[in-house]
Amino acid sequence: MSAADGTIRQDWTVDEIAALHDLPLLELIGRANAVHRAHHDPNRVRKASLLSIKTGGCPENCAYCPQSAHHREVALTKDRLMDPAKVIALAETARDAGAERFCMGAAWREVRDGAEFDAVIDMVRGVRALGMEACVTLGMLKPHQAERLAAAGLTAYNHNLDTSPEFYGRIITTRTYQDRLDTLALVRSFGVDLCCGGIIGMGETVRDRASMLRVLAGMDPHPESVPINALVPVKGTPLADRPTVDPLDLVRMVATARLVLPGSTVRLSAGRSALNREAQILCLVAGANSVFYGDKLLTTPNAEIGEDADLFAAIGDRACPLKESGAVGQMAGASAETCHCPH
Ligand code: SAM
Ligand code: DTB
Ligand code: SF4
């Protein structure tokens, strides 16, 4: 096996990545932590807040997703696109609670030109004007749409590969892996950062996990951020009965991602609310350096903000945006008195 010494490489093989994944756990975590410390501040956890700006009724058939119109048994209230002023107000609240990035998700297969896309452009501009990073996930794009998003100041576009090319057809049949890769290349061509990762716990093998990481690590440059989601099994979706992911499998996936994507922000994403504080800390030791922050993901609950305040206090999180933004005291469960970070 070649060394995973923190060199940025595009030529990883699936065998090499699978071998890293299957190292003895403590060896894997130790190596990943060394690479993590060489490339990132180990005491800093980036915080991104999520908002579903248009919920449900999506024509795609992603087996994991509660927002797919194909899964009629899911108990979900569909919502039209939100008003930009409301979105920007929620972004401001998230900023004041400590979020650095605001991620807006729409349950669309692709963007259509018109009033709704114009409104999304206004949202991006508004979020940037708050001094936050702005990310959107809107499905497939055409070149002129990517260009407009870039011109509005979009920081990053989230578009996940979700799983390996080999397993993809078991999860989604209404689009191809190549469709995803094409949109990613398009976004990148306009200078917007990529946020691109996947989900574990959908019935894929370890080799599938390694294969997805190989695709991500083959990109030049690597995606700037890589969300690692553990499946949130939602009643009414085809994956509702999947067993919950073993937290140590998530640790292994995070550590392997860190080894093959040394410079990327690895985000511990969906599924975090099922982890206790110590399992989350193990993921942070293994190389995760970002979380979704706020009580809700898109449609499902996230780790609670009060519990996160405890987590950040316990680790002495370096970037206490509460203090940086001058917003200490405005967030439930955190105040100048209860915030124990060193700043
Ligand atoms: N429609 C857009 C798209 O597919 O790119 C954006 C929204 S989609 C909800 C964003 C990502 O959320 C998916 O690619 C998937 O990785 C993740 N996701 C959705 N449902 C999930 C679930 N139940 N558990 C874990 N991750 C999930
Ligand atoms: C990502 O990788 N995970 C986030 C974000 N990117 C858009 C979404 C997770 C969604 C979990 C299921 C839900 O809340 O609907
Ligand atoms: Fe639609 Fe995205 Fe959900 Fe797939 S993951 S059904 S594209 S909202």
Coordinates of C-alpha atoms and ligand atoms in Angstrom, one line a residue:
M1 CA 0.0 0.0 0.0
S2 CA 1.4 3.4 -0.8
A3 CA 1.8 5.9 2.0
A4 CA -1.0 8.3 2.9
D5 CA 1.4 11.0 4.0
G6 CA -0.8 14.0 3.3
T7 CA 0.5 14.6 -0.3
I8 CA -2.4 15.8 -2.5
R9 CA -2.8 13.1 -5.1
Q10 CA -5.3 12.5 -7.9
D11 CA -4.2 8.9 -8.7
W12 CA -5.6 6.9 -5.8
T13 CA -6.8 3.4 -6.7
V14 CA -9.9 1.8 -5.2
D15 CA -7.6 -1.0 -3.8
E16 CA -5.4 1.5 -2.0
I17 CA -8.4 3.4 -0.6
A18 CA -10.1 0.2 0.6
A19 CA -6.9 -0.9 2.2
L20 CA -6.7 2.3 4.2
H21 CA -10.3 2.0 5.2
D22 CA -9.7 -1.5 6.6
L23 CA -6.6 -0.6 8.6
P24 CA -6.8 -1.4 12.3
L25 CA -9.0 1.3 13.6
L26 CA -6.5 3.0 15.9
E27 CA -3.9 3.0 13.1
L28 CA -6.4 4.5 10.7
I29 CA -7.4 7.2 13.1
G30 CA -3.8 8.0 14.0
R31 CA -2.8 8.4 10.4
A32 CA -5.8 10.5 9.5
N33 CA -5.3 12.7 12.5
A34 CA -1.7 13.3 11.5
V35 CA -2.8 14.4 8.0
H36 CA -5.6 16.4 9.4
R37 CA -3.2 18.4 11.7
A38 CA -0.8 19.0 8.8
H39 CA -3.5 20.6 6.7
H40 CA -6.0 22.2 9.1
D41 CA -6.4 23.8 12.5
P42 CA -7.3 20.8 14.6
N43 CA -9.2 23.0 17.1
R44 CA -11.5 24.6 14.6
V45 CA -14.9 23.2 13.5
R46 CA -16.6 25.0 10.7
K47 CA -20.3 25.5 11.0
A48 CA -22.7 25.6 8.1
S49 CA -26.5 26.0 8.6
L50 CA -29.0 24.5 6.2
L51 CA -32.4 25.7 5.0
S52 CA -34.8 23.9 2.7
I53 CA -35.9 26.8 0.5
K54 CA -38.2 24.6 -1.6
T55 CA -39.4 21.4 0.0
G56 CA -40.7 18.2 -1.6
G57 CA -42.3 17.2 -4.8
C58 CA -39.0 16.4 -6.5
P59 CA -39.3 14.5 -9.8
E60 CA -36.1 12.5 -9.1
N61 CA -36.3 9.1 -7.4
C62 CA -33.4 9.1 -5.0
A63 CA -34.2 6.1 -2.7
Y64 CA -32.9 7.8 0.4
C65 CA -34.7 11.1 -0.1
P66 CA -38.0 12.1 1.7
Q67 CA -38.4 14.9 -0.9
S68 CA -38.9 12.6 -3.9
A69 CA -42.4 12.7 -5.4
H70 CA -42.0 9.0 -6.1
H71 CA -42.2 8.2 -2.4
R72 CA -45.8 8.9 -1.8
E73 CA -46.0 7.4 1.7
V74 CA -43.6 10.0 3.2
A75 CA -45.3 12.3 5.6
L76 CA -44.0 15.6 4.3
T77 CA -45.6 18.9 3.6
K78 CA -44.6 20.3 0.3
D79 CA -43.7 24.0 0.2
R80 CA -43.3 26.5 -2.6
L81 CA -40.0 28.5 -2.9
M82 CA -39.6 30.7 0.1
D83 CA -39.5 34.4 -0.1
P84 CA -35.9 35.8 -0.3
A85 CA -36.5 38.3 2.6
K86 CA -37.5 35.4 4.9
V87 CA -34.5 33.4 3.8
I88 CA -32.1 36.2 4.4
A89 CA -33.6 36.9 7.8
L90 CA -33.1 33.2 8.8
A91 CA -29.5 33.4 7.5
E92 CA -28.9 36.4 9.7
T93 CA -30.2 34.4 12.7
A94 CA -28.0 31.5 11.8
R95 CA -25.0 33.8 11.5
D96 CA -25.7 35.3 14.9
A97 CA -25.9 31.8 16.4
G98 CA -22.4 31.1 15.0
A99 CA -22.8 29.8 11.4
E100 CA -20.2 30.8 8.9
R101 CA -21.9 29.3 5.9
F102 CA -25.6 29.3 4.9
C103 CA -26.6 26.4 2.6
M104 CA -29.9 26.6 0.8
G105 CA -31.5 23.4 -0.7
A106 CA -34.2 23.2 -3.3
A107 CA -36.0 19.9 -4.2
W108 CA -35.5 20.4 -7.9
R109 CA -34.2 18.0 -10.6
E110 CA -32.7 21.0 -12.4
V111 CA -33.0 24.8 -12.4
R112 CA -35.5 26.5 -14.7
D113 CA -35.1 30.1 -15.7
G114 CA -37.7 32.5 -14.4
A115 CA -38.9 34.2 -11.3
E116 CA -37.9 31.4 -9.0
F117 CA -34.3 31.3 -10.1
D118 CA -34.2 35.1 -10.0
A119 CA -35.3 34.8 -6.3
V120 CA -32.6 32.3 -5.6
I121 CA -30.0 34.7 -7.0
D122 CA -31.4 37.4 -4.6
M123 CA -31.0 34.9 -1.8
V124 CA -27.4 34.3 -2.7
R125 CA -26.7 38.0 -2.9
G126 CA -28.4 38.6 0.4
V127 CA -26.5 35.9 2.3
R128 CA -23.2 37.2 0.9
A129 CA -24.1 40.7 2.0
L130 CA -24.4 39.4 5.6
G131 CA -20.7 38.4 5.4
M132 CA -21.5 34.7 5.2
E133 CA -20.5 32.1 2.8
A134 CA -23.4 31.1 0.5
C135 CA -24.0 27.6 -0.8
V136 CA -26.9 26.3 -2.8
T137 CA -28.0 22.9 -4.0
L138 CA -30.5 23.1 -6.8
G139 CA -29.9 20.0 -9.0
M140 CA -28.6 20.2 -12.5
L141 CA -27.6 23.5 -14.1
K142 CA -27.0 25.0 -17.5
P143 CA -23.9 27.1 -18.2
H144 CA -25.7 30.5 -18.1
Q145 CA -27.3 29.5 -14.8
A146 CA -23.9 28.6 -13.2
E147 CA -22.6 31.8 -14.6
R148 CA -25.4 33.8 -12.9
L149 CA -24.8 32.0 -9.6
A150 CA -21.1 32.8 -9.8
A151 CA -21.7 36.4 -10.6
A152 CA -24.1 36.7 -7.6
G153 CA -21.1 35.7 -5.4
L154 CA -22.0 32.1 -4.7
T155 CA -19.2 30.5 -2.6
A156 CA -20.0 26.8 -3.2
Y157 CA -22.4 24.5 -5.0
N158 CA -23.5 21.3 -3.3
H159 CA -24.0 18.4 -5.6
N160 CA -23.3 15.0 -4.1
L161 CA -22.2 11.9 -5.9
D162 CA -23.9 10.0 -3.1
T163 CA -22.2 6.6 -3.7
S164 CA -20.0 4.7 -6.1
P165 CA -20.6 4.6 -9.9
E166 CA -21.2 0.9 -9.5
F167 CA -23.9 1.2 -6.8
Y168 CA -25.6 4.3 -8.2
G169 CA -28.2 2.6 -10.3
R170 CA -29.5 0.8 -7.2
I171 CA -30.3 4.2 -5.6
I172 CA -31.3 6.5 -8.4
T173 CA -32.5 5.8 -11.9
T174 CA -33.9 9.1 -13.1
R175 CA -30.4 10.5 -13.8
T176 CA -26.9 9.1 -14.3
Y177 CA -23.6 9.4 -12.6
Q178 CA -22.3 11.2 -15.6
D179 CA -25.1 13.9 -15.2
R180 CA -23.7 14.6 -11.8
L181 CA -20.1 14.8 -13.0
D182 CA -21.1 17.1 -15.8
T183 CA -22.8 19.6 -13.5
L184 CA -19.8 19.5 -11.1
A185 CA -17.4 20.3 -14.0
L186 CA -19.7 23.1 -15.1
V187 CA -19.9 24.7 -11.7
R188 CA -16.1 24.4 -11.3
S189 CA -15.6 26.1 -14.7
F190 CA -17.2 29.2 -13.3
G191 CA -14.8 29.3 -10.3
V192 CA -17.4 28.2 -7.7
D193 CA -16.2 25.8 -5.0
L194 CA -17.5 22.3 -5.1
C195 CA -19.3 20.8 -2.1
C196 CA -19.5 17.1 -3.1
G197 CA -19.8 14.0 -1.0
G198 CA -22.1 11.1 -0.3
I199 CA -24.0 8.9 2.0
I200 CA -23.1 5.7 3.8
G201 CA -25.6 3.1 5.1
M202 CA -27.6 2.6 1.9
G203 CA -26.6 -1.1 1.5
E204 CA -23.3 -0.3 -0.3
T205 CA -20.1 -2.3 0.4
V206 CA -16.9 -0.9 1.7
R207 CA -15.6 -1.2 -1.8
D208 CA -18.4 1.1 -3.0
R209 CA -17.4 3.6 -0.3
A210 CA -13.8 3.5 -1.5
S211 CA -14.9 3.8 -5.1
M212 CA -16.8 7.0 -4.4
L213 CA -13.8 8.4 -2.6
R214 CA -11.7 7.5 -5.6
V215 CA -13.9 9.6 -7.9
L216 CA -13.8 12.5 -5.5
A217 CA -10.0 12.2 -5.0
G218 CA -9.6 12.0 -8.8
M219 CA -11.0 15.5 -9.3
D220 CA -8.4 18.2 -9.9
P221 CA -8.6 20.1 -7.7
H222 CA -10.3 18.1 -5.0
P223 CA -13.8 19.3 -4.0
E224 CA -13.3 22.1 -1.4
S225 CA -15.8 20.5 0.9
V226 CA -16.9 16.9 1.2
P227 CA -20.1 16.1 3.2
I228 CA -20.2 12.6 4.7
N229 CA -23.8 11.7 5.4
A230 CA -25.0 8.7 7.4
L231 CA -28.3 7.7 6.0
V232 CA -31.3 9.1 7.9
P233 CA -33.8 6.3 7.2
V234 CA -37.1 8.1 6.6
K235 CA -40.5 6.3 6.9
G236 CA -42.1 6.0 3.4
T237 CA -38.8 5.9 1.5
P238 CA -37.4 2.7 0.0
L239 CA -34.5 2.8 2.5
A240 CA -36.7 3.3 5.6
D241 CA -35.8 -0.1 7.1
R242 CA -32.0 0.2 6.7
P243 CA -30.3 -0.3 10.0
T244 CA -28.7 2.8 11.5
V245 CA -25.0 3.2 10.6
D246 CA -22.5 2.0 13.2
P247 CA -20.8 5.2 14.5
L248 CA -17.4 3.5 14.0
D249 CA -18.2 2.9 10.3
L250 CA -18.7 6.7 10.1
V251 CA -15.4 7.2 11.8
R252 CA -13.7 4.9 9.3
M253 CA -15.3 6.7 6.4
V254 CA -14.4 10.2 7.7
A255 CA -10.8 9.1 8.4
T256 CA -10.4 7.5 4.9
A257 CA -11.8 10.7 3.3
R258 CA -9.3 12.8 5.3
L259 CA -6.4 10.6 4.1
V260 CA -7.3 10.8 0.4
L261 CA -8.6 14.4 0.5
P262 CA -6.1 16.1 2.8
G263 CA -6.9 19.7 2.0
S264 CA -10.7 19.4 1.8
T265 CA -13.2 20.4 4.5
V266 CA -14.7 17.1 5.5
R267 CA -18.2 17.7 6.9
L268 CA -19.9 15.4 9.4
S269 CA -23.3 15.8 7.9
A270 CA -26.7 14.0 8.2
G271 CA -26.9 11.3 10.9
R272 CA -25.0 13.3 13.4
S273 CA -28.0 13.5 15.8
A274 CA -27.7 9.7 16.2
L275 CA -24.1 10.1 17.6
N276 CA -23.3 10.8 21.2
R277 CA -20.8 13.6 22.0
E278 CA -17.9 11.2 22.2
A279 CA -18.6 9.5 18.8
Q280 CA -18.8 13.0 17.3
I281 CA -15.4 13.9 18.9
L282 CA -13.9 10.7 17.5
C283 CA -15.1 11.8 14.0
L284 CA -13.4 15.2 14.6
V285 CA -10.2 13.5 15.7
A286 CA -10.4 11.3 12.6
G287 CA -10.4 14.4 10.3
A288 CA -13.9 15.9 10.2
N289 CA -13.6 19.7 10.5
S290 CA -17.1 20.9 9.8
V291 CA -20.7 20.2 10.8
F292 CA -24.2 21.2 9.9
Y293 CA -25.2 23.4 12.7
G294 CA -28.8 24.2 13.6
D295 CA -31.8 22.2 14.8
K296 CA -32.8 21.1 11.3
L297 CA -31.1 19.6 8.3
L298 CA -33.5 20.0 5.3
T299 CA -36.5 18.1 6.4
T300 CA -35.2 16.0 9.3
P301 CA -33.9 17.0 12.8
N302 CA -30.2 17.7 13.3
A303 CA -28.2 17.7 16.5
E304 CA -29.7 20.3 18.8
I305 CA -28.1 23.7 19.0
G306 CA -27.8 23.6 22.8
E307 CA -26.1 20.2 22.6
D308 CA -23.7 21.6 20.0
A309 CA -22.9 24.5 22.3
D310 CA -21.8 21.8 24.9
L311 CA -19.8 19.9 22.2
F312 CA -17.9 23.1 21.1
A313 CA -17.3 24.0 24.7
A314 CA -16.0 20.5 25.5
I315 CA -13.5 20.6 22.7
G316 CA -12.5 24.3 23.2
D317 CA -13.5 25.0 19.6
R318 CA -11.1 27.7 18.3
A319 CA -13.5 29.7 16.2
C320 CA -16.2 30.8 18.5
P321 CA -18.2 32.8 16.0
L322 CA -20.5 33.9 18.9
K323 CA -17.7 36.1 20.1
E324 CA -16.4 36.9 16.6
S325 CA -19.8 38.1 15.5
G326 CA -20.5 39.9 18.7
A327 CA -23.6 37.9 19.0
V328 CA -22.9 36.2 22.3
G329 CA -26.0 36.0 24.4
Q330 CA -28.4 35.9 21.4
M331 CA -28.2 32.1 21.1
A332 CA -30.3 29.8 23.2
G333 CA -27.9 27.7 25.4
A334 CA -24.8 29.9 24.9
S335 CA -23.8 33.2 26.3
A336 CA -20.6 35.0 27.4
E337 CA -20.9 33.1 30.6
T338 CA -21.5 29.6 29.2
C339 CA -19.1 29.8 26.3
H340 CA -15.8 28.3 27.4
C341 CA -13.8 28.7 24.3
P342 CA -10.3 30.3 24.6
H343 CA -11.2 33.5 22.8
Ligands
SAM1 N1 -32.0 18.2 -5.2 C1 -30.6 18.5 -5.0 C2 -29.7 17.4 -5.2 O1 -30.1 16.3 -5.2 O2 -28.5 17.7 -5.5 C3 -30.4 19.0 -3.6 C4 -31.0 18.5 -2.3 S1 -30.5 16.9 -1.8 C5 -31.7 16.7 -0.5 C6 -28.9 17.0 -1.1 C7 -28.3 15.8 -0.5 O3 -28.8 15.5 0.7 C8 -28.4 14.5 -1.3 O4 -27.5 14.5 -2.3 C9 -28.0 13.5 -0.2 O5 -26.6 13.2 -0.2 C10 -28.5 14.1 1.1 N2 -29.6 13.4 1.6 C11 -30.9 13.5 1.3 N3 -31.7 12.7 2.0 C12 -30.9 12.1 2.9 C13 -31.1 11.1 3.9 N4 -32.3 10.6 4.2 N5 -30.0 10.7 4.7 C14 -28.8 11.2 4.4 N6 -28.5 12.1 3.4 C15 -29.5 12.5 2.7
DTB2 C1 -25.5 17.2 2.3 O1 -24.6 16.4 1.9 N1 -26.3 16.9 3.3 C2 -27.3 17.9 3.5 C3 -26.8 19.0 2.5 N2 -25.8 18.4 1.8 C4 -27.8 19.6 1.5 C5 -28.7 17.5 3.4 C6 -29.0 16.3 4.3 C7 -30.4 16.0 4.2 C8 -30.9 14.9 5.2 C9 -32.3 14.6 5.0 C10 -33.2 15.7 5.2 O2 -33.2 16.5 6.2 O3 -34.1 15.9 4.4
SF4_3 FE1 -34.7 15.4 -5.4 FE2 -32.3 16.0 -4.4 FE3 -34.1 14.5 -3.0 FE4 -32.9 13.5 -5.2 S1 -31.9 14.1 -3.3 S2 -35.1 13.4 -4.7 S3 -32.7 15.3 -6.5 S4 -34.3 16.7 -3.6

